[in-house]
CSV table of C-alpha atoms in Angstrom, one decimal:
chain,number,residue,atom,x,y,z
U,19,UNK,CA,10.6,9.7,34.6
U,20,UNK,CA,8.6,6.7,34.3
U,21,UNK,CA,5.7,5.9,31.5
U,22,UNK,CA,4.5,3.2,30.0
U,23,UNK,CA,6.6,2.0,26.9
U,24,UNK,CA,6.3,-0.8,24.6
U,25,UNK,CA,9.2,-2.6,23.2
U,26,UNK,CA,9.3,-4.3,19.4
U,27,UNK,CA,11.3,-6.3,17.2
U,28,UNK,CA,11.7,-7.7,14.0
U,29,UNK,CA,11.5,-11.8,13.4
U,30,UNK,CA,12.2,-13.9,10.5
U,31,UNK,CA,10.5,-17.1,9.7
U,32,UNK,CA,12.7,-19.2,7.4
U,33,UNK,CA,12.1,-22.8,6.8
U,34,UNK,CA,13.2,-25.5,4.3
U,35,UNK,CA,11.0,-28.2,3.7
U,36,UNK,CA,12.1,-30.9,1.5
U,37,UNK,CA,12.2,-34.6,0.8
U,38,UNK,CA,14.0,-35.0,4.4
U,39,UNK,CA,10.3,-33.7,6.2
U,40,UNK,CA,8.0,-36.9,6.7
U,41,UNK,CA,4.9,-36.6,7.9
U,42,UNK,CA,5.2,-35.3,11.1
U,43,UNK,CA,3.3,-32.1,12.3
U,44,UNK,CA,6.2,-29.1,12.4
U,45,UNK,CA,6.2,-26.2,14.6
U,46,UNK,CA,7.2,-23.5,12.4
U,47,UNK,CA,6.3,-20.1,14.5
U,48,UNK,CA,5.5,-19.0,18.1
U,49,UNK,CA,5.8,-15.5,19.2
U,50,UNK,CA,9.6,-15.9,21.1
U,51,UNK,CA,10.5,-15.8,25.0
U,52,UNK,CA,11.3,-12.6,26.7
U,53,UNK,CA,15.6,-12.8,27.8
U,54,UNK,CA,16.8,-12.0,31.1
U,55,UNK,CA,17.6,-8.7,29.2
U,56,UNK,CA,13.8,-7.6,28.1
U,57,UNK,CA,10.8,-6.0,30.0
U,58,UNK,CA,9.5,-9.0,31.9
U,59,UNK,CA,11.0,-12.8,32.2
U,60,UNK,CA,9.3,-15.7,31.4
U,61,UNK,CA,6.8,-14.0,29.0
U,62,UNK,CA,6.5,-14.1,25.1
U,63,UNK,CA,5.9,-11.1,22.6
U,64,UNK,CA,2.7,-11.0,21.1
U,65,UNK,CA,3.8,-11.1,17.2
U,66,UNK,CA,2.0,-9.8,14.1
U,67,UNK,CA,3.0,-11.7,10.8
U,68,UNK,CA,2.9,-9.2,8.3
U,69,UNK,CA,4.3,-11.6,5.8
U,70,UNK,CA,4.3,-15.3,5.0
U,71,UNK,CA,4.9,-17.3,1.9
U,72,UNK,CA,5.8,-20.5,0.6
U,73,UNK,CA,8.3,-20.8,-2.6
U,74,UNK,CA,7.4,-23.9,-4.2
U,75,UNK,CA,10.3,-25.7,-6.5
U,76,UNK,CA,9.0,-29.4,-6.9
U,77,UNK,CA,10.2,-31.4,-9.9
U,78,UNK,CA,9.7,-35.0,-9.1
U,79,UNK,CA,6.0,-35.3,-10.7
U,80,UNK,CA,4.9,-34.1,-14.5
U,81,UNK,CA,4.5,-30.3,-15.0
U,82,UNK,CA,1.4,-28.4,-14.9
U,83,UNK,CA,-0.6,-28.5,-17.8
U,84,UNK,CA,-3.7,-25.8,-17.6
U,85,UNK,CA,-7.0,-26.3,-19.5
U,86,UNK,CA,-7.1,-23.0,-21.9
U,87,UNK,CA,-9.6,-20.7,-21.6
U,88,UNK,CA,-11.1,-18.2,-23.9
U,89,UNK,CA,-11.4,-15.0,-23.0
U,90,UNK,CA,-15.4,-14.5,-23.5
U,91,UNK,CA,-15.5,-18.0,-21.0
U,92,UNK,CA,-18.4,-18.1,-19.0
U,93,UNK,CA,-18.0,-18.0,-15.1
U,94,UNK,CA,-19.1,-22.0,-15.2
U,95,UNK,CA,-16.5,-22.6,-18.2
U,96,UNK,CA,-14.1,-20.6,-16.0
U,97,UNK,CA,-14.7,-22.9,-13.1
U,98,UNK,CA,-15.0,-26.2,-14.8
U,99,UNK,CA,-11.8,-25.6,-16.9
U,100,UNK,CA,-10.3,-24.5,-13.4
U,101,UNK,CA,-11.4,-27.8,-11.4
U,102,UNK,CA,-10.3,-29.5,-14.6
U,103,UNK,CA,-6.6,-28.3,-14.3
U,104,UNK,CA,-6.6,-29.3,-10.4
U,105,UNK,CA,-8.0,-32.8,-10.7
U,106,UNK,CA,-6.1,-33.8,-13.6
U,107,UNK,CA,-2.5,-32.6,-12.8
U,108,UNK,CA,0.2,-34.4,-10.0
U,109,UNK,CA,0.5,-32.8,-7.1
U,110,UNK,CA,1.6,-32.5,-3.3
U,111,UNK,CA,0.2,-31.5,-0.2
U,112,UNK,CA,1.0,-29.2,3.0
U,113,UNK,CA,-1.2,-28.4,5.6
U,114,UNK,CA,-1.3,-25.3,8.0
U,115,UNK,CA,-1.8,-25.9,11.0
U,116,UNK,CA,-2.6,-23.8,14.7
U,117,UNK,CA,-3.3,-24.5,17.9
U,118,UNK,CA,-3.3,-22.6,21.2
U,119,UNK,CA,-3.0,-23.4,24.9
U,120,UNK,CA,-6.5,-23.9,25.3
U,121,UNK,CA,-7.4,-25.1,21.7
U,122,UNK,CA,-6.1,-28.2,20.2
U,123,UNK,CA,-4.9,-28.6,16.9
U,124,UNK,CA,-7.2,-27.1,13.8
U,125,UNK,CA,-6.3,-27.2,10.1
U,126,UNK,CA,-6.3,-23.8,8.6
U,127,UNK,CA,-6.0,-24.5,4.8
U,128,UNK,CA,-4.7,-27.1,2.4
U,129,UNK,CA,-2.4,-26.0,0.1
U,130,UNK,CA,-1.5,-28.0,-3.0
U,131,UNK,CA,2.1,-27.7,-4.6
U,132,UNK,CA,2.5,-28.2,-8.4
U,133,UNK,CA,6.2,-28.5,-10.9
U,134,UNK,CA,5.7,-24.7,-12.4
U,135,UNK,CA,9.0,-24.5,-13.4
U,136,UNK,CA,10.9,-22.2,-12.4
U,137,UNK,CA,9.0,-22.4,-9.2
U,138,UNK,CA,6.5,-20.1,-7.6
U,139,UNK,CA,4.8,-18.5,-4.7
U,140,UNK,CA,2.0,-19.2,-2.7
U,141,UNK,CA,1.2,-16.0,0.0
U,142,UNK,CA,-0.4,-17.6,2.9
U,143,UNK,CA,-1.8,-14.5,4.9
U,144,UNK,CA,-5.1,-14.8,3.0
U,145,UNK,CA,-5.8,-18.3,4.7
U,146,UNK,CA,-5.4,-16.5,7.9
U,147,UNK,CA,-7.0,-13.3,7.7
U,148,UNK,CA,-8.2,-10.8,4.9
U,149,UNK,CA,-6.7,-7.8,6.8
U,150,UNK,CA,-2.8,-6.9,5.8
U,151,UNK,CA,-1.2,-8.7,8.9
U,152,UNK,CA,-2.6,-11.3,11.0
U,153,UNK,CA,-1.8,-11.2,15.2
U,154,UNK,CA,-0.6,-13.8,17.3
U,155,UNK,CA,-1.2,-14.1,20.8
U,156,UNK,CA,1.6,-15.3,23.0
U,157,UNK,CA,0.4,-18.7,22.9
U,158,UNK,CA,-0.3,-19.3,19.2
U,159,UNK,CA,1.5,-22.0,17.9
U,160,UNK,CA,1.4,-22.1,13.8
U,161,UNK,CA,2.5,-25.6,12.5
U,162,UNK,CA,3.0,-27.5,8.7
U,163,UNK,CA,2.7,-30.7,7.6
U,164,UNK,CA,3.7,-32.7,4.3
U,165,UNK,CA,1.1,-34.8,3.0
U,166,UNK,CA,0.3,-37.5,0.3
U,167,UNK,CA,-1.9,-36.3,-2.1
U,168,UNK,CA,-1.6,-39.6,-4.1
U,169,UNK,CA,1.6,-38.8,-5.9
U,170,UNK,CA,3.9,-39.2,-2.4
U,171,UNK,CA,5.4,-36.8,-0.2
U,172,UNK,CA,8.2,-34.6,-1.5
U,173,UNK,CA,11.0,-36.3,-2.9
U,174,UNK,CA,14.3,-35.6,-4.9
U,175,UNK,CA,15.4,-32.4,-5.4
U,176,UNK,CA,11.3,-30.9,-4.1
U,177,UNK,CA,12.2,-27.9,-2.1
U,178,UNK,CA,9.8,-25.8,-0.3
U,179,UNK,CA,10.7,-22.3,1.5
U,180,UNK,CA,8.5,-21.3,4.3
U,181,UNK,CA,9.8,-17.5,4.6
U,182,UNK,CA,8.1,-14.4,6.6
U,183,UNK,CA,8.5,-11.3,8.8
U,184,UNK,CA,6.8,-11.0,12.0
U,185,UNK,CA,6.8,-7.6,14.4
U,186,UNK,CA,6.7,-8.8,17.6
U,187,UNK,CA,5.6,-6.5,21.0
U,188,UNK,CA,6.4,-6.9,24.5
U,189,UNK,CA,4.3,-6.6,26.9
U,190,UNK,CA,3.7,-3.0,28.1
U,191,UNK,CA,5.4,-2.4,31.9
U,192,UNK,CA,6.9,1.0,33.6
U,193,UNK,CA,9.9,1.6,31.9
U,194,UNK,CA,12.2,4.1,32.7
U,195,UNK,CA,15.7,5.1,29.8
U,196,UNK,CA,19.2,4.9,31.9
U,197,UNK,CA,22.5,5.2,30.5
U,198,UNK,CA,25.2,2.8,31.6
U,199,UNK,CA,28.7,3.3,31.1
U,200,UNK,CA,31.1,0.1,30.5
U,201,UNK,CA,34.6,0.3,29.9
U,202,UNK,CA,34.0,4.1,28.1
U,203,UNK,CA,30.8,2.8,26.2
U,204,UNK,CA,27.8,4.3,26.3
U,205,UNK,CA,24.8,1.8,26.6
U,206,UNK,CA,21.3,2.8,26.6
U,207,UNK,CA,18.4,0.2,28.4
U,208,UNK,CA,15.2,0.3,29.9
U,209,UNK,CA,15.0,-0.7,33.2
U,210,UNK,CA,11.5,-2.3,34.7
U,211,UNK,CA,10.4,0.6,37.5
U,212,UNK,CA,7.3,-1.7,38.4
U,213,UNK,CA,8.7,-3.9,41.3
U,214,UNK,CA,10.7,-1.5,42.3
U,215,UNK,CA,7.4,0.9,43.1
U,216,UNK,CA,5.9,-1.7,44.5
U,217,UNK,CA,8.4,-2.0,47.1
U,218,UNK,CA,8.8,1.6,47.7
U,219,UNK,CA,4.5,1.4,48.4
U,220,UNK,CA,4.7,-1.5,50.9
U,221,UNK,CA,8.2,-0.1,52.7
U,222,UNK,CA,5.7,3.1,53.0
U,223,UNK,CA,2.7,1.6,54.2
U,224,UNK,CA,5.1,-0.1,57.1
U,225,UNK,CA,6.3,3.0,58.0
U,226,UNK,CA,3.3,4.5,58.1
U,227,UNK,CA,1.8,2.0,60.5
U,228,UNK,CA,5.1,2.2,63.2
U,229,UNK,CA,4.2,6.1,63.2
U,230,UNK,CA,0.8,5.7,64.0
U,231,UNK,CA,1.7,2.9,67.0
U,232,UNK,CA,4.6,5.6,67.8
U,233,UNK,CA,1.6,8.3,67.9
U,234,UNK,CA,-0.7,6.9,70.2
């Protein structure tokens, strides 16, 4: 029997950025193709990014030095000693970027990298929404770019890791569950019913005409 299904799966974003990136605009997510094997060709999923974060290793300017604070500070001592910290230590730059078919390209958020050694993270779904995942329509293109901050772009050993999850959902269709058997193995797929109806209504509508000619 037919319904209406939707079909999902699970994406990884996984980039490195590092002193080989110039400063070219990178393409670093877009909801993927449907294969010849999904619900509908030449469509995309729709995708919502319930993760995304940058793990920031840069060593090739001085380390972060952070004005102290005491704990009875004053929300202006709080803030100056804070501006304090980000205008007087090296850093670098990446941009987020997005852009759709009908919009061109808009900055989303700067995001400055520091030497905290180890390294650390960054999460980046707060610069795109303040809700727990943030959706993507087919055509949503999310992009980076490396910039100079005035201490250069990244250099030596600077790594960056762009890494997320996205769920991403085909577009709803009549779907009906077969079983195919190949070479004794049992393989379960959906097969699109909604051509297939439509066919079977047109044929119909034919035959319904000839029977009416055939009646009078």
């Amino acid at each position: 029997m037919a319904d209406k299904k939707s079909i999902f799966r699970n994406v990884n974003v996984l980039r490195e950025i590092n002193a080989e990136n110039t400063t070219e605009i990178v393409d670093f997510y877009q909801p993927g193709w449907l294969s010849p094997q999904d619900v509908q060709n030449n469509f995309r999923y729709s995708g919502f990014i319930t993760s995304l974060r940058l793990t920031i290793d840069i060593s090739s300017i001085s380390s972060l030095v952070s004005i102290p604070v005491d704990s009875l500070a004053t929300d202006t001592e709080i803030a100056t000693a804070t501006e304090e910290t980000f205008t007087g230590n090296a850093k670098k730059c990446l941009c987020l970027y997005a852009r759709t078919s009908n919009t061109p390209l808009i900055k989303i958020a700067d995001i400055y990298l520091f030497n905290q050694r180890p390294y650390y993270y960054v999460d980046l779904l707060p610069y795109l929404t303040s809700n727990g995942t943030f959706d993507i329509a087919p055509d949503t293109i999310l992009s980076y770019q490396i910039r100079d901050a005035g201490y250069g772009l990244l250099s030596g050993e600077d790594r960056v890791i762009l890494l997320g999850t996205v769920v991403e959902e085909a577009p709803e269709t009549n779907l009906e569950t077969t079983t195919i058997i190949n070479n004794g193995t049992s393989t379960t797929s959906l097969l699109d019913l909604a051509p297939i109806t439509d066919s079977i209504a047109a044929l119909q509508t034919d035959i319904d005409a000839i029977q009416e000619l055939l009646g009078a």
